[in-house]
PDB file of C-alpha atoms in Angstrom:
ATOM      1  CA  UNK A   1      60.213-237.117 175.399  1.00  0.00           C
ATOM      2  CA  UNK A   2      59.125-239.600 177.790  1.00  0.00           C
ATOM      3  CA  UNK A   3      57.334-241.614 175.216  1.00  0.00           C
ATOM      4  CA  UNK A   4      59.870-241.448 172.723  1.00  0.00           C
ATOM      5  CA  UNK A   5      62.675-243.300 175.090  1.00  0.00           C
ATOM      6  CA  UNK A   6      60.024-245.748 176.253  1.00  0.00           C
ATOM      7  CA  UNK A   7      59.020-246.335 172.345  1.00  0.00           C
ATOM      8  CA  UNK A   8      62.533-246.196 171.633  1.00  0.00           C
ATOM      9  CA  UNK A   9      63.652-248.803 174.146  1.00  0.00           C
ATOM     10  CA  UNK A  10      60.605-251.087 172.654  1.00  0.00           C
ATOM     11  CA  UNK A  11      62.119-250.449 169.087  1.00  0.00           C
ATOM     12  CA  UNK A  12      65.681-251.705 170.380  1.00  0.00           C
ATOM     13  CA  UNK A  13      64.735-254.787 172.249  1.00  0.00           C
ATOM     14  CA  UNK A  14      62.023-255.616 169.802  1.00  0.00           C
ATOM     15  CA  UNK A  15      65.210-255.995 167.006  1.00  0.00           C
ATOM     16  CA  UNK A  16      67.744-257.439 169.134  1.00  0.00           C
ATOM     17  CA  UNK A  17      64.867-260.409 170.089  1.00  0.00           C
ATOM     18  CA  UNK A  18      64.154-260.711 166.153  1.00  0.00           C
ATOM     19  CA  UNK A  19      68.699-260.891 166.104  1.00  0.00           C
ATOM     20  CA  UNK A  20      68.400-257.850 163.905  1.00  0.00           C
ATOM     21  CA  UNK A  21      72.289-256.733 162.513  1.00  0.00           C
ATOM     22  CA  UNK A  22      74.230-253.227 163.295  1.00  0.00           C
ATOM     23  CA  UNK A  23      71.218-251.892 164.852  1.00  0.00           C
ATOM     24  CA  UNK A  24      72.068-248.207 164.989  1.00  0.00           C
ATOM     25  CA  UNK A  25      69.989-245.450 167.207  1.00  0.00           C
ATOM     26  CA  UNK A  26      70.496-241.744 165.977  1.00  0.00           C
ATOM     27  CA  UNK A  27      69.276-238.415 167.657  1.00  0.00           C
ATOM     28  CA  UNK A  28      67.489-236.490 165.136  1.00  0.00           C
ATOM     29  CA  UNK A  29      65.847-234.066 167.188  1.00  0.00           C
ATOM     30  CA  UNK A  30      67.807-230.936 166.624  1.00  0.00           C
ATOM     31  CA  UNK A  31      67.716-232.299 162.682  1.00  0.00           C
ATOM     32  CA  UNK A  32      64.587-232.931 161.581  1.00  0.00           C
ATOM     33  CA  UNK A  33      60.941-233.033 162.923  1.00  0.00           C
ATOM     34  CA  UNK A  34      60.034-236.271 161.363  1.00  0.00           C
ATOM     35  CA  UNK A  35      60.635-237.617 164.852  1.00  0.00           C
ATOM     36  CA  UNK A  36      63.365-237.951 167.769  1.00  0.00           C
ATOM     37  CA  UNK A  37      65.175-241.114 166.407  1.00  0.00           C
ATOM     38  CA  UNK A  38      66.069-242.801 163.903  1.00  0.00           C
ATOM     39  CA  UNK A  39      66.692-246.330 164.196  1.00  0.00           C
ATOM     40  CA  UNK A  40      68.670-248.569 160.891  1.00  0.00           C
ATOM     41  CA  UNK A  41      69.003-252.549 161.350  1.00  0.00           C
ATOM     42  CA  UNK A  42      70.404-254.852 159.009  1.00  0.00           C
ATOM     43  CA  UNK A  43      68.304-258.191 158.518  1.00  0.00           C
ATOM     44  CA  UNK A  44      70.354-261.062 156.859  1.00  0.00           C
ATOM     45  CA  UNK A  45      67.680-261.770 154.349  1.00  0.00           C
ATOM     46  CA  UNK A  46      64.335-260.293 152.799  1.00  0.00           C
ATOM     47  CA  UNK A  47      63.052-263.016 155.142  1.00  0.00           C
ATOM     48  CA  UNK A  48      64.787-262.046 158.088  1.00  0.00           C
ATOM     49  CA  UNK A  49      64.065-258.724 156.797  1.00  0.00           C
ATOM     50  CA  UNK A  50      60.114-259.134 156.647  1.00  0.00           C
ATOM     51  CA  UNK A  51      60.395-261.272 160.539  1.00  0.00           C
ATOM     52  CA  UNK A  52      61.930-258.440 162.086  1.00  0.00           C
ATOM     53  CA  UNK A  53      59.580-255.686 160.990  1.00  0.00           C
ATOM     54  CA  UNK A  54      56.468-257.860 161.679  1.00  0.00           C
ATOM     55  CA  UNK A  55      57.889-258.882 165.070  1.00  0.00           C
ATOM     56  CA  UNK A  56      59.108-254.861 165.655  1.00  0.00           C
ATOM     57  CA  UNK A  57      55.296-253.687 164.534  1.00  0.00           C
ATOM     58  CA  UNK A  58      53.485-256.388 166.894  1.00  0.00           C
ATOM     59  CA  UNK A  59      55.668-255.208 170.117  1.00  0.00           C
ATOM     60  CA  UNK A  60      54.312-251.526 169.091  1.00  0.00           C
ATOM     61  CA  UNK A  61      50.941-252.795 169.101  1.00  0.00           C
ATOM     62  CA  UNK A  62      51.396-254.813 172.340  1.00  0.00           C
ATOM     63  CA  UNK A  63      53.136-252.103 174.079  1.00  0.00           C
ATOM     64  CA  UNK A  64      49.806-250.000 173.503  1.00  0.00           C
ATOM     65  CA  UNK A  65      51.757-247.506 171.059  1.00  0.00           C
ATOM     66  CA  UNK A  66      49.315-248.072 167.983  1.00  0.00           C
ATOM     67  CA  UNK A  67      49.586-249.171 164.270  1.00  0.00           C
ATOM     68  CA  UNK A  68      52.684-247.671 163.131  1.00  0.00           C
ATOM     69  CA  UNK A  69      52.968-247.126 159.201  1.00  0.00           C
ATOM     70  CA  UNK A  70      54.891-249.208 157.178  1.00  0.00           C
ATOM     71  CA  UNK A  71      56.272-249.504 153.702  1.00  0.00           C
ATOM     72  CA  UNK A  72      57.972-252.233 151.761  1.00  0.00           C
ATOM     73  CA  UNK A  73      56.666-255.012 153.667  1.00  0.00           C
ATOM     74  CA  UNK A  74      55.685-256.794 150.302  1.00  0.00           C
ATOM     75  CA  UNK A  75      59.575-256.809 148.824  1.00  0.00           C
ATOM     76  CA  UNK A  76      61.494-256.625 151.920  1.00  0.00           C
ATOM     77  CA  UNK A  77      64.781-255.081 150.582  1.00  0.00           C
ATOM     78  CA  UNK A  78      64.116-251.916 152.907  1.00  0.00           C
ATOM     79  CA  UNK A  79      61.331-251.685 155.498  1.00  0.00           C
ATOM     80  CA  UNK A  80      60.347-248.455 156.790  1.00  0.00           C
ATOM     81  CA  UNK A  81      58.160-248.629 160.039  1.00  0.00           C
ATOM     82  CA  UNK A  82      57.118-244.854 160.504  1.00  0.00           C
ATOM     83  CA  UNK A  83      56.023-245.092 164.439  1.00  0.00           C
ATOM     84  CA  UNK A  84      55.770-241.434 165.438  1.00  0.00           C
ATOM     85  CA  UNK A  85      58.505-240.459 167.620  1.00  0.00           C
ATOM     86  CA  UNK A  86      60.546-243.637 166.633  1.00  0.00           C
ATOM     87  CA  UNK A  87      61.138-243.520 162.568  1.00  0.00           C
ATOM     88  CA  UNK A  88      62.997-247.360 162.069  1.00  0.00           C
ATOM     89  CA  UNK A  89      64.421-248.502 158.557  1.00  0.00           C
ATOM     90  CA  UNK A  90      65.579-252.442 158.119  1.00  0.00           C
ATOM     91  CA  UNK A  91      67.560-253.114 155.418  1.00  0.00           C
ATOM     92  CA  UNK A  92      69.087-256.143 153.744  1.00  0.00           C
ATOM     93  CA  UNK A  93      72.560-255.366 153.841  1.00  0.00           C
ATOM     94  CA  UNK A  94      73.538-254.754 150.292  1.00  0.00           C
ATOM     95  CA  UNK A  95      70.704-252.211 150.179  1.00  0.00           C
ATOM     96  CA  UNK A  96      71.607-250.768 153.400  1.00  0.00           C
ATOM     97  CA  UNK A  97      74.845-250.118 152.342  1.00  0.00           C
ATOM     98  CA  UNK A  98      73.987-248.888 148.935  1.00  0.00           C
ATOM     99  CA  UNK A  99      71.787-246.146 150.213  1.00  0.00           C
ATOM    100  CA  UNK A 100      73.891-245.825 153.402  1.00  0.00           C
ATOM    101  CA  UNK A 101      70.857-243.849 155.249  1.00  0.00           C
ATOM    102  CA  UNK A 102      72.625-243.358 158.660  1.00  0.00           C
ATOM    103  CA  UNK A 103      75.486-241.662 157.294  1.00  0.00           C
ATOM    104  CA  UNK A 104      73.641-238.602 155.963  1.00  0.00           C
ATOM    105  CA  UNK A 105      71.844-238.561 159.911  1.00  0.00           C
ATOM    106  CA  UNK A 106      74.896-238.650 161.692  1.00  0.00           C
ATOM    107  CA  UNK A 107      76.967-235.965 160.154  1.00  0.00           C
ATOM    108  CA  UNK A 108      77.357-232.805 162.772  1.00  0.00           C
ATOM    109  CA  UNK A 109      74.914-229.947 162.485  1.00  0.00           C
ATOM    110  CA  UNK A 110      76.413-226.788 160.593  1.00  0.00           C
ATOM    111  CA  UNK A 111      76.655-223.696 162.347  1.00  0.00           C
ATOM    112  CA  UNK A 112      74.567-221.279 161.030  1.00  0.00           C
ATOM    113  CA  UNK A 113      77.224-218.868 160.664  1.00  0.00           C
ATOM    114  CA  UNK A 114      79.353-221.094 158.108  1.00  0.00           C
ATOM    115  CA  UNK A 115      75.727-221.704 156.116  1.00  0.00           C
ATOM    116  CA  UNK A 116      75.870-219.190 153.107  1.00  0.00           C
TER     117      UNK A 116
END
């Protein structure tokens, strides 16, 4: 858990340095076991985009936390930067809001007992 925070604080600061938009953190734990958190940022453009990610994956790197895996580099729209514990998604915002990711993470876990 240790790790995740520390790669988690690396993840924030890494986006607010690259002036990443609505940068969001969400607990997904007790949700899924992709990882411990989820992290969506809004660039303003598929060149902000594409600056934030490669600045975000370089601070992994430095921070001795490996090559994290990445899709949709190339376009831009929507970069997902799988980093272990840390899962982080940057969006343009149009996309971002069309597929409105963070939504579906943050609704409240259903009791079991109400799950039929």
């Amino acid at each position: 858990m240790a790790d995740a925070s520390r790669a988690l604080d690396i993840v924030l600061a890494s986006l607010d340095d690259s002036k990443a938009e609505n940068i969001i953190s969400i607990n997904i734990q007790k949700k899924s076991s992709l990882g411990d958190y989820m992290v969506v940022a809004s660039g303003r453009s598929n060149r902000h985009v594409s600056a934030a990610a490669d600045h975000l994956i370089k601070a992994l790197k430095d921070a001795g936390l490996g090559m994290p895996k990445v899709e949709g580099l190339n376009s831009a729209d929507w970069v997902l930067i799988d980093a272990g514990d840390i899962i982080v998604h940057v969006f343009r915002p149009e996309v971002r809001e069309f597929y409105n990711i963070e939504k579906m993470w943050q609704t409240p876990d259903l009791d079991e007992e109400t799950v039929h």
